[in-house]
mmCIF file of C-alpha atoms in Angstrom:
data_model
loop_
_atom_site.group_PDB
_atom_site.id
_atom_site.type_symbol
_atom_site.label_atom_id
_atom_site.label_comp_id
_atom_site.label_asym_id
_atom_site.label_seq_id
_atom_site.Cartn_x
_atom_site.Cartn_y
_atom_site.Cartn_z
ATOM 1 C CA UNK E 274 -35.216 95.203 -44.730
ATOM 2 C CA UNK E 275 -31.727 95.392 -44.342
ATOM 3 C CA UNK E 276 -31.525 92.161 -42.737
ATOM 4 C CA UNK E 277 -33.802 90.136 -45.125
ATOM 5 C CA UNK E 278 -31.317 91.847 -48.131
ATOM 6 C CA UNK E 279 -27.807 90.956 -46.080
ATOM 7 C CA UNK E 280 -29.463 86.992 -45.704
ATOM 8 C CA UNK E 281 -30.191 87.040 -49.643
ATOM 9 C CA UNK E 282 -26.917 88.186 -50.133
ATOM 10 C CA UNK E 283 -25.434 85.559 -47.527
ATOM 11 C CA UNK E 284 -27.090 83.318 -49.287
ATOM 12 C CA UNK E 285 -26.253 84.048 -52.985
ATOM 13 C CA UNK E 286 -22.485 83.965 -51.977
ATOM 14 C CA UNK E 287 -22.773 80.609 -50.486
ATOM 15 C CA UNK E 288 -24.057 79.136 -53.245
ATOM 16 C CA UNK E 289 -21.790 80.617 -55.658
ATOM 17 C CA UNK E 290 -18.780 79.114 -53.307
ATOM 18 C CA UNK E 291 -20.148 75.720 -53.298
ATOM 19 C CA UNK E 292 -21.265 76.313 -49.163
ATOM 20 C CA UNK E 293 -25.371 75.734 -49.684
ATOM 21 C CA UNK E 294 -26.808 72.453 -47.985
ATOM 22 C CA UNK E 295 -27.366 69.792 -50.427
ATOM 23 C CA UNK E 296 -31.046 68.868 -50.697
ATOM 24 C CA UNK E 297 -31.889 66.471 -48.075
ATOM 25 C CA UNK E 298 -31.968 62.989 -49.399
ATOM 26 C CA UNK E 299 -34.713 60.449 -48.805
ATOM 27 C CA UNK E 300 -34.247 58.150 -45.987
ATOM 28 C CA UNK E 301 -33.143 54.774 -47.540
ATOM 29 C CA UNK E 302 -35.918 52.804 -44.786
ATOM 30 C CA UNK E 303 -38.410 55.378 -46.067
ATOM 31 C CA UNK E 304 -42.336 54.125 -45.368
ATOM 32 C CA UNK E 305 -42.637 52.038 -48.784
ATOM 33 C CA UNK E 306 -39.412 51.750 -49.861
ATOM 34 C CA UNK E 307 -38.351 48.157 -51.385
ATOM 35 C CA UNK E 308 -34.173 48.586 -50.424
ATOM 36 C CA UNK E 309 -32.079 47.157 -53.400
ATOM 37 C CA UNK E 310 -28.557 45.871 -53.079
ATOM 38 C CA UNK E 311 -26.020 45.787 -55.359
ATOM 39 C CA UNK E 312 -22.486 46.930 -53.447
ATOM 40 C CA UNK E 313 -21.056 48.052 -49.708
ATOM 41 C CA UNK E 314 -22.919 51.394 -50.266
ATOM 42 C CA UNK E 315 -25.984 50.516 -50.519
ATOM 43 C CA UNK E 316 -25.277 48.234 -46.979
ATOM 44 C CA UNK E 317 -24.292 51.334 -45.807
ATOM 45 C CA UNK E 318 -27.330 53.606 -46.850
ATOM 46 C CA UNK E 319 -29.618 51.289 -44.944
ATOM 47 C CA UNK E 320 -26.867 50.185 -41.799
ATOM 48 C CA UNK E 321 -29.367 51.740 -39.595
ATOM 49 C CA UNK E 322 -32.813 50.810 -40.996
ATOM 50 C CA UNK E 323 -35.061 48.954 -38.486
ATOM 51 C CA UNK E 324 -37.915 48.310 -40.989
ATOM 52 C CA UNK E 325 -38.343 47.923 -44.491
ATOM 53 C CA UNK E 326 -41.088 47.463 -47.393
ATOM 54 C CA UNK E 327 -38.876 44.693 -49.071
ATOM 55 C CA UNK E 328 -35.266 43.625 -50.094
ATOM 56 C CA UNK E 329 -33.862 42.805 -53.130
ATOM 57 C CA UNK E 330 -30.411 41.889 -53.203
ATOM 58 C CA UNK E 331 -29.014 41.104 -56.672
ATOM 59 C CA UNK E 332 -24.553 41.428 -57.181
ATOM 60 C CA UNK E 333 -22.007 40.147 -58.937
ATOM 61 C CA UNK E 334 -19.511 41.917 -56.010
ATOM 62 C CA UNK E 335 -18.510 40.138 -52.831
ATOM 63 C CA UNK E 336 -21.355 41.523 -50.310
ATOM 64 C CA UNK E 337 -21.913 41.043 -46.356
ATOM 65 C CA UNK E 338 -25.448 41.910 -44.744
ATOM 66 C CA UNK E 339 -24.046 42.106 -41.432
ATOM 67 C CA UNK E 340 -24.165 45.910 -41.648
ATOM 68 C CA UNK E 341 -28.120 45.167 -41.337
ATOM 69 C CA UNK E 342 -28.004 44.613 -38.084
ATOM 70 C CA UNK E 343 -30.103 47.013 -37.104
ATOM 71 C CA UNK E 344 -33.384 45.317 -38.940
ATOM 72 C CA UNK E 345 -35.831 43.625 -37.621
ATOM 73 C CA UNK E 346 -38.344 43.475 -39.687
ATOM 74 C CA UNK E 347 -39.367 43.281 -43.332
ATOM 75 C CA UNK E 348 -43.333 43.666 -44.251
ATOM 76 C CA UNK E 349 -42.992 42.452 -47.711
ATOM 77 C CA UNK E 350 -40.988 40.298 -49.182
ATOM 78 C CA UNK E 351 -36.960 39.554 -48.994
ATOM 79 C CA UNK E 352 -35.091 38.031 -51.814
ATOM 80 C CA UNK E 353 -31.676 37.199 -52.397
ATOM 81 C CA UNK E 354 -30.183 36.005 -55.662
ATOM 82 C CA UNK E 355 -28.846 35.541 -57.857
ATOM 83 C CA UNK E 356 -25.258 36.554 -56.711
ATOM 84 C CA UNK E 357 -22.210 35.751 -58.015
ATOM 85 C CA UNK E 358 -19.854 36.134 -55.439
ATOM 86 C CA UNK E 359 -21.475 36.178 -51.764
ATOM 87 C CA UNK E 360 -20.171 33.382 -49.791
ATOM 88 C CA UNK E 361 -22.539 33.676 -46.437
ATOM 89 C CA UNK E 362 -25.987 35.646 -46.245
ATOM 90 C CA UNK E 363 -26.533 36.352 -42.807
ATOM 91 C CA UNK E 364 -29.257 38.877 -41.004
ATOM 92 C CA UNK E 365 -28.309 38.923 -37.555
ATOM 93 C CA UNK E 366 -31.488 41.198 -36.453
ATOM 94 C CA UNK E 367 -34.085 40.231 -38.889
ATOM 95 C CA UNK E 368 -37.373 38.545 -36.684
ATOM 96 C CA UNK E 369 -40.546 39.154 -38.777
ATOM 97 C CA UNK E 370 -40.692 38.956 -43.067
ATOM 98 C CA UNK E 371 -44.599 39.446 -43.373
ATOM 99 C CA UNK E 372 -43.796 38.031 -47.393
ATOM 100 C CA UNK E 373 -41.637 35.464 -48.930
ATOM 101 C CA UNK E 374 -38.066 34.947 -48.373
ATOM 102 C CA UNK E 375 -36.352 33.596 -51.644
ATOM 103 C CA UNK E 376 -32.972 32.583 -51.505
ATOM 104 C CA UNK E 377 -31.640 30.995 -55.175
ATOM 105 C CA UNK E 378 -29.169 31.166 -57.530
ATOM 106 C CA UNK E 379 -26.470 32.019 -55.722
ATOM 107 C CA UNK E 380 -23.505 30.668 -57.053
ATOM 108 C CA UNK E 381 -20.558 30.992 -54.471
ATOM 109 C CA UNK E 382 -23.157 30.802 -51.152
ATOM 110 C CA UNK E 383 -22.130 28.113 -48.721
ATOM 111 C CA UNK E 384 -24.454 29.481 -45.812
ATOM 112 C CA UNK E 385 -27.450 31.326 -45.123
ATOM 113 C CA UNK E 386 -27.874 32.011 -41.665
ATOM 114 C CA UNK E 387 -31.233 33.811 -40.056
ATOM 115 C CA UNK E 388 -30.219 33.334 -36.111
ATOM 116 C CA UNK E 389 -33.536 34.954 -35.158
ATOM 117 C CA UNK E 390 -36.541 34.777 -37.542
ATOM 118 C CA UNK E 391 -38.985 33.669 -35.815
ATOM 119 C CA UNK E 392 -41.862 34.088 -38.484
ATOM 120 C CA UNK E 393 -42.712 34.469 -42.500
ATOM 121 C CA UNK E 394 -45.410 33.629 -44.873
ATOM 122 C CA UNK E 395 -43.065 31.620 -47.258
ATOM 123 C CA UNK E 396 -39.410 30.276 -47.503
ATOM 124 C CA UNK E 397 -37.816 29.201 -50.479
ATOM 125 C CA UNK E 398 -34.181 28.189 -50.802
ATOM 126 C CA UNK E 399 -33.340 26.598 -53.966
ATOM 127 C CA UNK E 400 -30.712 26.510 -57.185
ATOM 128 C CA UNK E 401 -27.658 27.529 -54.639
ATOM 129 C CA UNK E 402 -25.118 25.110 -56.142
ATOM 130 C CA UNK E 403 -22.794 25.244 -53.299
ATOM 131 C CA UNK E 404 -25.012 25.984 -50.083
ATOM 132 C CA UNK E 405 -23.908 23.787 -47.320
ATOM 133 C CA UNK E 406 -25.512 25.037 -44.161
ATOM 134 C CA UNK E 407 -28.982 26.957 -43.636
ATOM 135 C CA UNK E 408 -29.746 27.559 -40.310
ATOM 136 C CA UNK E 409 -33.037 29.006 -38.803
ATOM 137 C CA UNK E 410 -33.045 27.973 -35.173
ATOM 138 C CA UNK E 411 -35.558 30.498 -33.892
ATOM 139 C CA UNK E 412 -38.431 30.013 -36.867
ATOM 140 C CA UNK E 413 -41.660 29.079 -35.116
ATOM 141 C CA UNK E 414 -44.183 29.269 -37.758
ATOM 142 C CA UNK E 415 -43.797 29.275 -41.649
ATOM 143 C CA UNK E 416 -46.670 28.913 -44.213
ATOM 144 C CA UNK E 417 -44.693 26.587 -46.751
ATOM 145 C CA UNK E 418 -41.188 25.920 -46.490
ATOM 146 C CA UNK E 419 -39.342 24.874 -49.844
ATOM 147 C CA UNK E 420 -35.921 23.351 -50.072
ATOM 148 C CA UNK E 421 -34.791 22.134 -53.983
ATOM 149 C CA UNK E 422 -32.080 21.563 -55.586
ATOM 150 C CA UNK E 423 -29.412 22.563 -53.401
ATOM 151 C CA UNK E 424 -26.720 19.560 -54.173
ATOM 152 C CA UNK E 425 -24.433 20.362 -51.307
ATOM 153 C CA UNK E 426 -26.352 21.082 -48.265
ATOM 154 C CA UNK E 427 -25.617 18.983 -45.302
ATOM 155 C CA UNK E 428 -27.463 20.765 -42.698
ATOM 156 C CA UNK E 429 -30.904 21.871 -42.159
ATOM 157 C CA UNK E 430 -31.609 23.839 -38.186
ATOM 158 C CA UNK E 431 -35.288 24.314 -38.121
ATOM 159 C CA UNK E 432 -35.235 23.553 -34.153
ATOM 160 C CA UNK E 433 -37.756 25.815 -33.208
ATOM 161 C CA UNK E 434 -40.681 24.700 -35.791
ATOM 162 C CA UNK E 435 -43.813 23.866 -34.791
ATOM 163 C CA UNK E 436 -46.366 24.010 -37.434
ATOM 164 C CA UNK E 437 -45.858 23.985 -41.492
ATOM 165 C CA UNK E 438 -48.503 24.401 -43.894
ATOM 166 C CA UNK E 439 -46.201 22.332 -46.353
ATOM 167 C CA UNK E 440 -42.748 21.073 -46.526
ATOM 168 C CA UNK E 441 -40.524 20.318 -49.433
ATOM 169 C CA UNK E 442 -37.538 18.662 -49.310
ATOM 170 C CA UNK E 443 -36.100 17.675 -53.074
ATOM 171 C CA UNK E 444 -32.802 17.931 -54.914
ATOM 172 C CA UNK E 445 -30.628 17.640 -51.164
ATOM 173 C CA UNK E 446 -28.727 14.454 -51.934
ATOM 174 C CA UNK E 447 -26.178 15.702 -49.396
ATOM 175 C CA UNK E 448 -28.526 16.218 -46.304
ATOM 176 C CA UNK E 449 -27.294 14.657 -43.249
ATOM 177 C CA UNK E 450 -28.779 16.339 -40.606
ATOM 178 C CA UNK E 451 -32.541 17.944 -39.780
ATOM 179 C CA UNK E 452 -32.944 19.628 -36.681
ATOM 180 C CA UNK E 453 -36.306 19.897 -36.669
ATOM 181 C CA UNK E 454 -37.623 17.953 -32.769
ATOM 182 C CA UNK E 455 -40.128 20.315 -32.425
ATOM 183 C CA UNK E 456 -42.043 19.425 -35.315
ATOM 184 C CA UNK E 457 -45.318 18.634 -34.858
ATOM 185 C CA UNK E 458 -47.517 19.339 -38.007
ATOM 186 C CA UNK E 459 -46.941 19.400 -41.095
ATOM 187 C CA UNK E 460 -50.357 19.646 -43.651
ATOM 188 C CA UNK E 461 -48.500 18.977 -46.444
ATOM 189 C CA UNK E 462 -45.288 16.870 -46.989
ATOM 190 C CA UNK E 463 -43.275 16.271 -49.552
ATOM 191 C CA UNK E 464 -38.905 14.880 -48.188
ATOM 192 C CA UNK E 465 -36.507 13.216 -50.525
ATOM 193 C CA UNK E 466 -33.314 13.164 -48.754
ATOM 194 C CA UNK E 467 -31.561 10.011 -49.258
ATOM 195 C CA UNK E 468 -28.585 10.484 -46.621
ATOM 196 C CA UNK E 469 -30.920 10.957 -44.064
ATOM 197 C CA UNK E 470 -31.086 8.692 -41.211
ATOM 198 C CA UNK E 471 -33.682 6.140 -41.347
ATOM 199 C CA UNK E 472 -34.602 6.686 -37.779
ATOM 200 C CA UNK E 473 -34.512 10.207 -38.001
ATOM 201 C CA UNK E 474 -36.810 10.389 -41.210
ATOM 202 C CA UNK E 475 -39.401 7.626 -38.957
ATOM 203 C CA UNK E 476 -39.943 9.967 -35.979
ATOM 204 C CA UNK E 477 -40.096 12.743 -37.840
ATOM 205 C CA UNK E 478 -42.976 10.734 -39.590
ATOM 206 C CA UNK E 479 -44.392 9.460 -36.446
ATOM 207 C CA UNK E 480 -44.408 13.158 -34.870
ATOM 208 C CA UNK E 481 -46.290 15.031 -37.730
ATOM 209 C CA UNK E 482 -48.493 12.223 -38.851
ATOM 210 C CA UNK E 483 -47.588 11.649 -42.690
ATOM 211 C CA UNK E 484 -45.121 9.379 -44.714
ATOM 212 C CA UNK E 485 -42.256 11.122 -46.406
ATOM 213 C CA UNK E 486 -41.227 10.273 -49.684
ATOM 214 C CA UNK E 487 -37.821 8.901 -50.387
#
């Protein structure tokens, strides 16, 4: 009895003097949890987050994702945009989006870089007025694959695709390089991309068996 009473007391005086444990917060990666970004801190709360539900990633501030390191995989869906001032989107760890990944409308973006996604149901990368570069070198399968309307993109890395569903190709009046020799299907096809070479654009043809447009 007189132990129980001395803990109650402990524990009345601690919390009077500020010395109680806060509440534990939920984990930021929790089972279900779509992870929003909007600053540093909330790269932080999920720096060590292997898996998520989704991510949303919506700013006005100047934003790296290279504290994600740590994931690997997203089961829903990841979108980015629109941003005002992120210059380069880059998930270093990311392998497996089991959703869409949307990147548009962000303004100040002049790269998006996925070094080792290897699969998703659906990319879309459009209305990023000064994207330059997108680079996926390890994507080997992709349901439809969407590029529009990005005026200033000059390179495409899609070395590692096999297969598309569909691929669009519109609004890229600055494309000057595909990497894409491993393509070998492509159900659907849909390229406008004036400064490619004609060469390039005819085995790429040849290879998956349909005409692009021009």
């Amino acid at each position: 009895m007189i132990g129980a009473a001395r803990a109650l007391v402990g524990g009345a005086l601690a919390a009077a003097c500020g010395g109680a444990p806060a509440a534990a917060r939920p984990p930021a990666c929790g089972p279900g949890e779509v992870a929003r970004v909007a600053d540093a801190a909330d790269v932080a709360a999920l720096a060590g987050c292997a898996r998520l539900a989704g991510l949303v990633v919506r700013t006005g501030a100047s934003v790296s994702l290279a504290g994600l390191a740590a994931l690997t995989e997203v089961t829903g869906d990841v979108r980015v945009g629109p941003t005002v001032s992120v210059d380069v989107l880059e998930l270093p760890g990311l392998t497996r989006v089991g959703g869409l990944v949307r990147v548009a409308g962000n303004g100040a973006m002049t790269g998006a870089y996925f070094p080792r996604l290897r699969s998703a149901a659906r990319i879309e990368i459009e209305h990023n007025a000064a994207l330059a570069s997108v680079s996926l070198p390890s994507l080997a399968a992709v349901g439809e694959l969407t590029v529009r309307d990005n005026p200033e993109l000059q390179s495409l890395s899609l070395s590692a695709l096999e297969a598309v569903d569909a691929l669009t190709l519109d609004g890229v009046p600055s494309l000057e390089l595909l990497q894409a020799e491993r393509l070998r299907r492509a159900t659907r096809w849909a390229v406008t991309a004036p400064a490619l070479d004609v060469a390039e654009l005819e085995a790429l043809r040849e290879r998956v068996g349909a005409r692009p447009s021009r």
